[in-house]
mmCIF file with all atom_site columns, C-alpha atoms in Angstrom:
data_model
loop_
_atom_site.group_PDB
_atom_site.id
_atom_site.type_symbol
_atom_site.label_atom_id
_atom_site.label_alt_id
_atom_site.label_comp_id
_atom_site.label_asym_id
_atom_site.label_entity_id
_atom_site.label_seq_id
_atom_site.pdbx_PDB_ins_code
_atom_site.Cartn_x
_atom_site.Cartn_y
_atom_site.Cartn_z
_atom_site.occupancy
_atom_site.B_iso_or_equiv
_atom_site.pdbx_formal_charge
_atom_site.auth_seq_id
_atom_site.auth_comp_id
_atom_site.auth_asym_id
_atom_site.auth_atom_id
_atom_site.pdbx_PDB_model_num
ATOM 1   C CA . UNK A 1 1   ? 1.721   7.629  -12.295 1.00 93.00 ? 1   UNK A CA 1
ATOM 2   C CA . UNK A 1 2   ? -2.015  7.333  -11.647 1.00 97.00 ? 2   UNK A CA 1
ATOM 3   C CA . UNK A 1 3   ? -3.977  9.610  -9.320  1.00 97.00 ? 3   UNK A CA 1
ATOM 4   C CA . UNK A 1 4   ? -7.286  8.591  -7.770  1.00 97.00 ? 4   UNK A CA 1
ATOM 5   C CA . UNK A 1 5   ? -9.265  11.026 -5.632  1.00 97.00 ? 5   UNK A CA 1
ATOM 6   C CA . UNK A 1 6   ? -10.721 9.358  -2.553  1.00 98.00 ? 6   UNK A CA 1
ATOM 7   C CA . UNK A 1 7   ? -14.116 10.094 -0.995  1.00 97.00 ? 7   UNK A CA 1
ATOM 8   C CA . UNK A 1 8   ? -12.669 13.019 0.983   1.00 97.00 ? 8   UNK A CA 1
ATOM 9   C CA . UNK A 1 9   ? -12.229 16.103 -1.182  1.00 94.00 ? 9   UNK A CA 1
ATOM 10  C CA . UNK A 1 10  ? -8.605  16.850 -1.982  1.00 96.00 ? 10  UNK A CA 1
ATOM 11  C CA . UNK A 1 11  ? -7.201  13.491 -0.818  1.00 98.00 ? 11  UNK A CA 1
ATOM 12  C CA . UNK A 1 12  ? -5.513  11.357 -3.487  1.00 98.00 ? 12  UNK A CA 1
ATOM 13  C CA . UNK A 1 13  ? -4.051  7.876  -3.793  1.00 98.00 ? 13  UNK A CA 1
ATOM 14  C CA . UNK A 1 14  ? -1.079  7.776  -6.168  1.00 98.00 ? 14  UNK A CA 1
ATOM 15  C CA . UNK A 1 15  ? 0.051   4.588  -7.907  1.00 97.00 ? 15  UNK A CA 1
ATOM 16  C CA . UNK A 1 16  ? 3.477   4.833  -9.562  1.00 96.00 ? 16  UNK A CA 1
ATOM 17  C CA . UNK A 1 17  ? 4.590   2.966  -12.652 1.00 95.00 ? 17  UNK A CA 1
ATOM 18  C CA . UNK A 1 18  ? 7.380   0.562  -11.714 1.00 95.00 ? 18  UNK A CA 1
ATOM 19  C CA . UNK A 1 19  ? 10.043  -0.401 -14.245 1.00 96.00 ? 19  UNK A CA 1
ATOM 20  C CA . UNK A 1 20  ? 11.750  -3.661 -13.374 1.00 93.00 ? 20  UNK A CA 1
ATOM 21  C CA . UNK A 1 21  ? 14.252  -6.053 -14.907 1.00 94.00 ? 21  UNK A CA 1
ATOM 22  C CA . UNK A 1 22  ? 16.672  -8.680 -13.550 1.00 95.00 ? 22  UNK A CA 1
ATOM 23  C CA . UNK A 1 23  ? 18.805  -5.897 -12.043 1.00 94.00 ? 23  UNK A CA 1
ATOM 24  C CA . UNK A 1 24  ? 15.999  -4.529 -9.888  1.00 94.00 ? 24  UNK A CA 1
ATOM 25  C CA . UNK A 1 25  ? 13.430  -1.752 -10.153 1.00 94.00 ? 25  UNK A CA 1
ATOM 26  C CA . UNK A 1 26  ? 13.120  1.983  -10.831 1.00 96.00 ? 26  UNK A CA 1
ATOM 27  C CA . UNK A 1 27  ? 10.197  4.353  -10.447 1.00 94.00 ? 27  UNK A CA 1
ATOM 28  C CA . UNK A 1 28  ? 9.277   7.982  -9.910  1.00 94.00 ? 28  UNK A CA 1
ATOM 29  C CA . UNK A 1 29  ? 7.493   8.095  -6.557  1.00 94.00 ? 29  UNK A CA 1
ATOM 30  C CA . UNK A 1 30  ? 6.917   11.862 -6.581  1.00 96.00 ? 30  UNK A CA 1
ATOM 31  C CA . UNK A 1 31  ? 6.530   14.367 -9.411  1.00 95.00 ? 31  UNK A CA 1
ATOM 32  C CA . UNK A 1 32  ? 5.805   17.958 -8.411  1.00 95.00 ? 32  UNK A CA 1
ATOM 33  C CA . UNK A 1 33  ? 4.370   18.835 -11.821 1.00 96.00 ? 33  UNK A CA 1
ATOM 34  C CA . UNK A 1 34  ? 1.950   15.886 -11.964 1.00 97.00 ? 34  UNK A CA 1
ATOM 35  C CA . UNK A 1 35  ? 0.752   16.531 -8.412  1.00 97.00 ? 35  UNK A CA 1
ATOM 36  C CA . UNK A 1 36  ? 0.325   20.261 -9.038  1.00 96.00 ? 36  UNK A CA 1
ATOM 37  C CA . UNK A 1 37  ? -1.741  19.538 -12.139 1.00 96.00 ? 37  UNK A CA 1
ATOM 38  C CA . UNK A 1 38  ? -4.082  17.290 -10.141 1.00 96.00 ? 38  UNK A CA 1
ATOM 39  C CA . UNK A 1 39  ? -4.454  19.321 -6.933  1.00 95.00 ? 39  UNK A CA 1
ATOM 40  C CA . UNK A 1 40  ? -4.296  22.740 -8.575  1.00 94.00 ? 40  UNK A CA 1
ATOM 41  C CA . UNK A 1 41  ? -1.148  24.077 -6.930  1.00 94.00 ? 41  UNK A CA 1
ATOM 42  C CA . UNK A 1 42  ? 2.444   23.022 -6.233  1.00 93.00 ? 42  UNK A CA 1
ATOM 43  C CA . UNK A 1 43  ? 3.377   21.284 -2.991  1.00 95.00 ? 43  UNK A CA 1
ATOM 44  C CA . UNK A 1 44  ? 5.820   23.459 -1.074  1.00 92.00 ? 44  UNK A CA 1
ATOM 45  C CA . UNK A 1 45  ? 8.464   21.052 0.240   1.00 95.00 ? 45  UNK A CA 1
ATOM 46  C CA . UNK A 1 46  ? 9.644   22.247 3.635   1.00 96.00 ? 46  UNK A CA 1
ATOM 47  C CA . UNK A 1 47  ? 10.439  19.037 5.534   1.00 97.00 ? 47  UNK A CA 1
ATOM 48  C CA . UNK A 1 48  ? 10.871  15.298 4.922   1.00 97.00 ? 48  UNK A CA 1
ATOM 49  C CA . UNK A 1 49  ? 10.163  12.778 7.695   1.00 97.00 ? 49  UNK A CA 1
ATOM 50  C CA . UNK A 1 50  ? 10.988  9.098  8.125   1.00 97.00 ? 50  UNK A CA 1
ATOM 51  C CA . UNK A 1 51  ? 9.391   6.887  10.776  1.00 97.00 ? 51  UNK A CA 1
ATOM 52  C CA . UNK A 1 52  ? 10.025  3.244  11.629  1.00 98.00 ? 52  UNK A CA 1
ATOM 53  C CA . UNK A 1 53  ? 7.349   1.322  13.546  1.00 98.00 ? 53  UNK A CA 1
ATOM 54  C CA . UNK A 1 54  ? 6.886   -2.186 14.857  1.00 97.00 ? 54  UNK A CA 1
ATOM 55  C CA . UNK A 1 55  ? 3.825   -4.243 13.941  1.00 97.00 ? 55  UNK A CA 1
ATOM 56  C CA . UNK A 1 56  ? 0.719   -3.045 15.782  1.00 97.00 ? 56  UNK A CA 1
ATOM 57  C CA . UNK A 1 57  ? 1.970   0.496  16.397  1.00 98.00 ? 57  UNK A CA 1
ATOM 58  C CA . UNK A 1 58  ? -0.670  3.160  15.713  1.00 98.00 ? 58  UNK A CA 1
ATOM 59  C CA . UNK A 1 59  ? 0.473   6.743  15.194  1.00 97.00 ? 59  UNK A CA 1
ATOM 60  C CA . UNK A 1 60  ? -2.003  9.605  14.974  1.00 93.00 ? 60  UNK A CA 1
ATOM 61  C CA . UNK A 1 61  ? -4.477  11.038 14.407  1.00 97.00 ? 61  UNK A CA 1
ATOM 62  C CA . UNK A 1 62  ? -2.273  14.152 13.981  1.00 97.00 ? 62  UNK A CA 1
ATOM 63  C CA . UNK A 1 63  ? -3.065  17.530 12.423  1.00 97.00 ? 63  UNK A CA 1
ATOM 64  C CA . UNK A 1 64  ? -1.781  21.097 12.295  1.00 96.00 ? 64  UNK A CA 1
ATOM 65  C CA . UNK A 1 65  ? -3.429  24.495 12.652  1.00 95.00 ? 65  UNK A CA 1
ATOM 66  C CA . UNK A 1 66  ? -4.672  26.109 9.430   1.00 94.00 ? 66  UNK A CA 1
ATOM 67  C CA . UNK A 1 67  ? -3.307  28.435 8.315   1.00 89.00 ? 67  UNK A CA 1
ATOM 68  C CA . UNK A 1 68  ? -0.634  27.276 7.532   1.00 87.00 ? 68  UNK A CA 1
ATOM 69  C CA . UNK A 1 69  ? -1.377  23.621 8.167   1.00 92.00 ? 69  UNK A CA 1
ATOM 70  C CA . UNK A 1 70  ? 0.752   20.815 6.813   1.00 96.00 ? 70  UNK A CA 1
ATOM 71  C CA . UNK A 1 71  ? 0.013   18.997 3.554   1.00 97.00 ? 71  UNK A CA 1
ATOM 72  C CA . UNK A 1 72  ? 1.678   15.575 3.285   1.00 98.00 ? 72  UNK A CA 1
ATOM 73  C CA . UNK A 1 73  ? 2.773   13.196 0.527   1.00 98.00 ? 73  UNK A CA 1
ATOM 74  C CA . UNK A 1 74  ? 3.279   9.793  2.155   1.00 98.00 ? 74  UNK A CA 1
ATOM 75  C CA . UNK A 1 75  ? 4.692   6.436  1.022   1.00 98.00 ? 75  UNK A CA 1
ATOM 76  C CA . UNK A 1 76  ? 5.952   3.254  2.675   1.00 98.00 ? 76  UNK A CA 1
ATOM 77  C CA . UNK A 1 77  ? 9.484   2.305  1.629   1.00 97.00 ? 77  UNK A CA 1
ATOM 78  C CA . UNK A 1 78  ? 9.737   -0.904 3.693   1.00 98.00 ? 78  UNK A CA 1
ATOM 79  C CA . UNK A 1 79  ? 7.077   -3.260 4.995   1.00 98.00 ? 79  UNK A CA 1
ATOM 80  C CA . UNK A 1 80  ? 3.429   -2.211 5.057   1.00 98.00 ? 80  UNK A CA 1
ATOM 81  C CA . UNK A 1 81  ? 1.074   0.173  6.843   1.00 98.00 ? 81  UNK A CA 1
ATOM 82  C CA . UNK A 1 82  ? -2.595  1.007  6.755   1.00 98.00 ? 82  UNK A CA 1
ATOM 83  C CA . UNK A 1 83  ? -2.531  4.760  6.218   1.00 98.00 ? 83  UNK A CA 1
ATOM 84  C CA . UNK A 1 84  ? -5.531  6.661  7.588   1.00 98.00 ? 84  UNK A CA 1
ATOM 85  C CA . UNK A 1 85  ? -6.786  10.098 6.566   1.00 98.00 ? 85  UNK A CA 1
ATOM 86  C CA . UNK A 1 86  ? -9.623  11.701 8.560   1.00 98.00 ? 86  UNK A CA 1
ATOM 87  C CA . UNK A 1 87  ? -11.631 14.751 7.526   1.00 98.00 ? 87  UNK A CA 1
ATOM 88  C CA . UNK A 1 88  ? -11.557 16.847 10.709  1.00 98.00 ? 88  UNK A CA 1
ATOM 89  C CA . UNK A 1 89  ? -12.515 20.149 9.035   1.00 97.00 ? 89  UNK A CA 1
ATOM 90  C CA . UNK A 1 90  ? -15.516 21.549 10.889  1.00 97.00 ? 90  UNK A CA 1
ATOM 91  C CA . UNK A 1 91  ? -18.221 22.355 8.359   1.00 97.00 ? 91  UNK A CA 1
ATOM 92  C CA . UNK A 1 92  ? -16.952 19.931 5.713   1.00 97.00 ? 92  UNK A CA 1
ATOM 93  C CA . UNK A 1 93  ? -19.607 17.780 4.003   1.00 97.00 ? 93  UNK A CA 1
ATOM 94  C CA . UNK A 1 94  ? -17.465 14.742 4.865   1.00 97.00 ? 94  UNK A CA 1
ATOM 95  C CA . UNK A 1 95  ? -16.578 15.791 8.436   1.00 97.00 ? 95  UNK A CA 1
ATOM 96  C CA . UNK A 1 96  ? -15.631 12.751 10.511  1.00 97.00 ? 96  UNK A CA 1
ATOM 97  C CA . UNK A 1 97  ? -15.190 10.454 7.489   1.00 97.00 ? 97  UNK A CA 1
ATOM 98  C CA . UNK A 1 98  ? -11.998 8.439  7.217   1.00 98.00 ? 98  UNK A CA 1
ATOM 99  C CA . UNK A 1 99  ? -10.243 6.653  4.390   1.00 97.00 ? 99  UNK A CA 1
ATOM 100 C CA . UNK A 1 100 ? -7.707  3.854  4.699   1.00 98.00 ? 100 UNK A CA 1
ATOM 101 C CA . UNK A 1 101 ? -5.085  3.056  2.063   1.00 98.00 ? 101 UNK A CA 1
ATOM 102 C CA . UNK A 1 102 ? -2.588  0.204  2.281   1.00 98.00 ? 102 UNK A CA 1
ATOM 103 C CA . UNK A 1 103 ? 0.902   1.507  1.590   1.00 98.00 ? 103 UNK A CA 1
ATOM 104 C CA . UNK A 1 104 ? 3.619   -1.094 1.120   1.00 98.00 ? 104 UNK A CA 1
ATOM 105 C CA . UNK A 1 105 ? 6.898   -1.952 -0.608  1.00 97.00 ? 105 UNK A CA 1
ATOM 106 C CA . UNK A 1 106 ? 5.133   -4.010 -3.294  1.00 97.00 ? 106 UNK A CA 1
ATOM 107 C CA . UNK A 1 107 ? 2.643   -1.677 -5.002  1.00 97.00 ? 107 UNK A CA 1
ATOM 108 C CA . UNK A 1 108 ? 4.522   1.362  -3.651  1.00 97.00 ? 108 UNK A CA 1
ATOM 109 C CA . UNK A 1 109 ? 1.453   3.595  -3.591  1.00 98.00 ? 109 UNK A CA 1
ATOM 110 C CA . UNK A 1 110 ? 1.492   7.020  -1.979  1.00 98.00 ? 110 UNK A CA 1
ATOM 111 C CA . UNK A 1 111 ? -1.214  9.291  -0.583  1.00 98.00 ? 111 UNK A CA 1
ATOM 112 C CA . UNK A 1 112 ? -1.537  13.059 -0.725  1.00 98.00 ? 112 UNK A CA 1
ATOM 113 C CA . UNK A 1 113 ? -3.531  14.883 1.930   1.00 98.00 ? 113 UNK A CA 1
ATOM 114 C CA . UNK A 1 114 ? -4.041  18.638 1.957   1.00 97.00 ? 114 UNK A CA 1
ATOM 115 C CA . UNK A 1 115 ? -3.870  21.033 4.880   1.00 96.00 ? 115 UNK A CA 1
ATOM 116 C CA . UNK A 1 116 ? -6.567  20.516 7.506   1.00 96.00 ? 116 UNK A CA 1
ATOM 117 C CA . UNK A 1 117 ? -6.689  16.718 7.414   1.00 98.00 ? 117 UNK A CA 1
ATOM 118 C CA . UNK A 1 118 ? -6.020  14.335 10.267  1.00 98.00 ? 118 UNK A CA 1
ATOM 119 C CA . UNK A 1 119 ? -3.419  11.683 9.545   1.00 98.00 ? 119 UNK A CA 1
ATOM 120 C CA . UNK A 1 120 ? -2.370  8.432  11.160  1.00 98.00 ? 120 UNK A CA 1
ATOM 121 C CA . UNK A 1 121 ? -1.326  4.892  10.348  1.00 98.00 ? 121 UNK A CA 1
ATOM 122 C CA . UNK A 1 122 ? -1.000  1.386  11.720  1.00 98.00 ? 122 UNK A CA 1
ATOM 123 C CA . UNK A 1 123 ? 2.125   -0.691 11.075  1.00 98.00 ? 123 UNK A CA 1
ATOM 124 C CA . UNK A 1 124 ? 1.189   -4.028 9.518   1.00 98.00 ? 124 UNK A CA 1
ATOM 125 C CA . UNK A 1 125 ? 4.755   -5.389 9.635   1.00 98.00 ? 125 UNK A CA 1
ATOM 126 C CA . UNK A 1 126 ? 7.785   -5.003 11.851  1.00 97.00 ? 126 UNK A CA 1
ATOM 127 C CA . UNK A 1 127 ? 10.114  -2.186 10.834  1.00 97.00 ? 127 UNK A CA 1
ATOM 128 C CA . UNK A 1 128 ? 7.428   -0.585 8.673   1.00 98.00 ? 128 UNK A CA 1
ATOM 129 C CA . UNK A 1 129 ? 9.164   2.497  7.307   1.00 98.00 ? 129 UNK A CA 1
ATOM 130 C CA . UNK A 1 130 ? 7.133   5.512  6.241   1.00 97.00 ? 130 UNK A CA 1
ATOM 131 C CA . UNK A 1 131 ? 8.560   8.445  4.321   1.00 97.00 ? 131 UNK A CA 1
ATOM 132 C CA . UNK A 1 132 ? 6.605   11.643 3.998   1.00 95.00 ? 132 UNK A CA 1
ATOM 133 C CA . UNK A 1 133 ? 7.131   15.028 2.421   1.00 97.00 ? 133 UNK A CA 1
ATOM 134 C CA . UNK A 1 134 ? 5.592   17.985 4.258   1.00 97.00 ? 134 UNK A CA 1
ATOM 135 C CA . UNK A 1 135 ? 4.604   21.462 3.106   1.00 97.00 ? 135 UNK A CA 1
ATOM 136 C CA . UNK A 1 136 ? 5.600   23.105 6.410   1.00 96.00 ? 136 UNK A CA 1
ATOM 137 C CA . UNK A 1 137 ? 8.162   22.433 9.119   1.00 95.00 ? 137 UNK A CA 1
ATOM 138 C CA . UNK A 1 138 ? 7.090   21.009 12.467  1.00 92.00 ? 138 UNK A CA 1
ATOM 139 C CA . UNK A 1 139 ? 5.460   23.609 14.701  1.00 92.00 ? 139 UNK A CA 1
ATOM 140 C CA . UNK A 1 140 ? 5.103   22.250 18.251  1.00 90.00 ? 140 UNK A CA 1
ATOM 141 C CA . UNK A 1 141 ? 2.592   24.928 19.298  1.00 92.00 ? 141 UNK A CA 1
ATOM 142 C CA . UNK A 1 142 ? 0.389   24.317 16.254  1.00 94.00 ? 142 UNK A CA 1
ATOM 143 C CA . UNK A 1 143 ? 0.380   20.499 16.184  1.00 95.00 ? 143 UNK A CA 1
ATOM 144 C CA . UNK A 1 144 ? -2.491  18.518 17.723  1.00 96.00 ? 144 UNK A CA 1
ATOM 145 C CA . UNK A 1 145 ? -3.990  15.035 17.972  1.00 97.00 ? 145 UNK A CA 1
ATOM 146 C CA . UNK A 1 146 ? -7.366  13.335 18.038  1.00 98.00 ? 146 UNK A CA 1
ATOM 147 C CA . UNK A 1 147 ? -7.591  10.002 19.833  1.00 98.00 ? 147 UNK A CA 1
ATOM 148 C CA . UNK A 1 148 ? -7.153  7.257  17.213  1.00 98.00 ? 148 UNK A CA 1
ATOM 149 C CA . UNK A 1 149 ? -9.460  4.852  19.070  1.00 97.00 ? 149 UNK A CA 1
ATOM 150 C CA . UNK A 1 150 ? -12.336 7.343  19.377  1.00 98.00 ? 150 UNK A CA 1
ATOM 151 C CA . UNK A 1 151 ? -15.433 5.152  18.881  1.00 97.00 ? 151 UNK A CA 1
ATOM 152 C CA . UNK A 1 152 ? -17.206 7.991  17.059  1.00 95.00 ? 152 UNK A CA 1
ATOM 153 C CA . UNK A 1 153 ? -14.544 7.809  14.350  1.00 97.00 ? 153 UNK A CA 1
ATOM 154 C CA . UNK A 1 154 ? -14.915 4.035  14.186  1.00 96.00 ? 154 UNK A CA 1
ATOM 155 C CA . UNK A 1 155 ? -11.570 3.440  12.514  1.00 97.00 ? 155 UNK A CA 1
ATOM 156 C CA . UNK A 1 156 ? -11.063 -0.272 11.909  1.00 94.00 ? 156 UNK A CA 1
ATOM 157 C CA . UNK A 1 157 ? -7.439  -0.512 12.997  1.00 97.00 ? 157 UNK A CA 1
ATOM 158 C CA . UNK A 1 158 ? -5.831  -3.834 11.982  1.00 95.00 ? 158 UNK A CA 1
ATOM 159 C CA . UNK A 1 159 ? -4.228  -4.437 15.388  1.00 92.00 ? 159 UNK A CA 1
ATOM 160 C CA . UNK A 1 160 ? -5.545  -6.537 18.265  1.00 90.00 ? 160 UNK A CA 1
ATOM 161 C CA . UNK A 1 161 ? -3.994  -4.224 20.857  1.00 90.00 ? 161 UNK A CA 1
ATOM 162 C CA . UNK A 1 162 ? -2.841  -0.999 19.176  1.00 95.00 ? 162 UNK A CA 1
ATOM 163 C CA . UNK A 1 163 ? 0.376   0.414  20.633  1.00 96.00 ? 163 UNK A CA 1
ATOM 164 C CA . UNK A 1 164 ? -0.019  4.164  21.181  1.00 97.00 ? 164 UNK A CA 1
ATOM 165 C CA . UNK A 1 165 ? 2.335   6.897  22.323  1.00 97.00 ? 165 UNK A CA 1
ATOM 166 C CA . UNK A 1 166 ? 1.486   8.640  25.605  1.00 97.00 ? 166 UNK A CA 1
ATOM 167 C CA . UNK A 1 167 ? 0.603   11.762 23.590  1.00 95.00 ? 167 UNK A CA 1
ATOM 168 C CA . UNK A 1 168 ? -1.853  9.930  21.322  1.00 97.00 ? 168 UNK A CA 1
ATOM 169 C CA . UNK A 1 169 ? -3.368  8.001  24.226  1.00 97.00 ? 169 UNK A CA 1
ATOM 170 C CA . UNK A 1 170 ? -4.098  11.291 26.012  1.00 97.00 ? 170 UNK A CA 1
ATOM 171 C CA . UNK A 1 171 ? -5.571  12.977 22.912  1.00 98.00 ? 171 UNK A CA 1
ATOM 172 C CA . UNK A 1 172 ? -9.174  14.237 23.015  1.00 98.00 ? 172 UNK A CA 1
ATOM 173 C CA . UNK A 1 173 ? -12.046 12.679 21.112  1.00 98.00 ? 173 UNK A CA 1
ATOM 174 C CA . UNK A 1 174 ? -13.151 14.302 17.872  1.00 98.00 ? 174 UNK A CA 1
ATOM 175 C CA . UNK A 1 175 ? -16.220 15.753 19.634  1.00 97.00 ? 175 UNK A CA 1
ATOM 176 C CA . UNK A 1 176 ? -14.139 17.204 22.481  1.00 98.00 ? 176 UNK A CA 1
ATOM 177 C CA . UNK A 1 177 ? -11.594 18.652 20.046  1.00 97.00 ? 177 UNK A CA 1
ATOM 178 C CA . UNK A 1 178 ? -14.421 20.262 18.080  1.00 97.00 ? 178 UNK A CA 1
ATOM 179 C CA . UNK A 1 179 ? -16.099 21.633 21.219  1.00 97.00 ? 179 UNK A CA 1
ATOM 180 C CA . UNK A 1 180 ? -12.831 23.218 22.360  1.00 96.00 ? 180 UNK A CA 1
ATOM 181 C CA . UNK A 1 181 ? -12.281 24.932 18.989  1.00 96.00 ? 181 UNK A CA 1
ATOM 182 C CA . UNK A 1 182 ? -9.156  22.897 18.270  1.00 96.00 ? 182 UNK A CA 1
ATOM 183 C CA . UNK A 1 183 ? -10.166 21.575 14.834  1.00 97.00 ? 183 UNK A CA 1
ATOM 184 C CA . UNK A 1 184 ? -9.575  23.369 11.514  1.00 97.00 ? 184 UNK A CA 1
ATOM 185 C CA . UNK A 1 185 ? -12.469 25.204 9.880   1.00 97.00 ? 185 UNK A CA 1
ATOM 186 C CA . UNK A 1 186 ? -13.520 23.909 6.447   1.00 97.00 ? 186 UNK A CA 1
ATOM 187 C CA . UNK A 1 187 ? -14.027 27.380 4.945   1.00 96.00 ? 187 UNK A CA 1
ATOM 188 C CA . UNK A 1 188 ? -10.648 28.558 6.238   1.00 95.00 ? 188 UNK A CA 1
ATOM 189 C CA . UNK A 1 189 ? -8.966  25.455 4.786   1.00 96.00 ? 189 UNK A CA 1
ATOM 190 C CA . UNK A 1 190 ? -10.564 25.990 1.387   1.00 94.00 ? 190 UNK A CA 1
ATOM 191 C CA . UNK A 1 191 ? -9.581  29.669 1.429   1.00 94.00 ? 191 UNK A CA 1
ATOM 192 C CA . UNK A 1 192 ? -5.996  28.745 2.288   1.00 94.00 ? 192 UNK A CA 1
ATOM 193 C CA . UNK A 1 193 ? -5.884  26.110 -0.477  1.00 92.00 ? 193 UNK A CA 1
ATOM 194 C CA . UNK A 1 194 ? -7.195  28.665 -2.960  1.00 91.00 ? 194 UNK A CA 1
ATOM 195 C CA . UNK A 1 195 ? -4.433  31.072 -1.928  1.00 92.00 ? 195 UNK A CA 1
ATOM 196 C CA . UNK A 1 196 ? -1.847  28.455 -2.994  1.00 90.00 ? 196 UNK A CA 1
ATOM 197 C CA . UNK A 1 197 ? -3.071  28.309 -6.572  1.00 85.00 ? 197 UNK A CA 1
ATOM 198 C CA . UNK A 1 198 ? -0.846  29.941 -9.166  1.00 68.00 ? 198 UNK A CA 1
ATOM 199 C CA . UNK A 1 199 ? -2.645  33.015 -10.427 1.00 54.00 ? 199 UNK A CA 1
#
């Protein structure tokens, strides 16, 4: 299992080692001890989600209030998606930057994003199936969105006409979300992450 930190602090791409023979394939797609060693603390597993999307569907950009936020460990078990992580932490040196990682059922990569990040994806195939582990359960009063097609973000979505939910289509721009005080604070996110470290 190889970890590669992306250009946004605390965000990692994980490439598993696949073991195959004529019978099929086996791999470890998540190891709590390896992840904890890399990020500096264990991932509290509180909820596991599965989503199935048709080609061209865009979901996100979603985020949760910090504290407690919601860290995620995401992989694609069928088909392919372009997974997008956006730094929406006000005060972060990489505020507004996004990273895209192809997740598919060939390389079987995963991504880890800590609390305070925005997350979304675009389905590249029909029936693209995403599985993600979350550090907190869903909190409807603490969950928010930023519009995925916000031109200030400039995300290069690989869909001619992205299919959005009504919620995502009505989401504010990054600037409007920041102006309204909706976005997580970088210092608060770092303080919360530090509180997770084993003393």
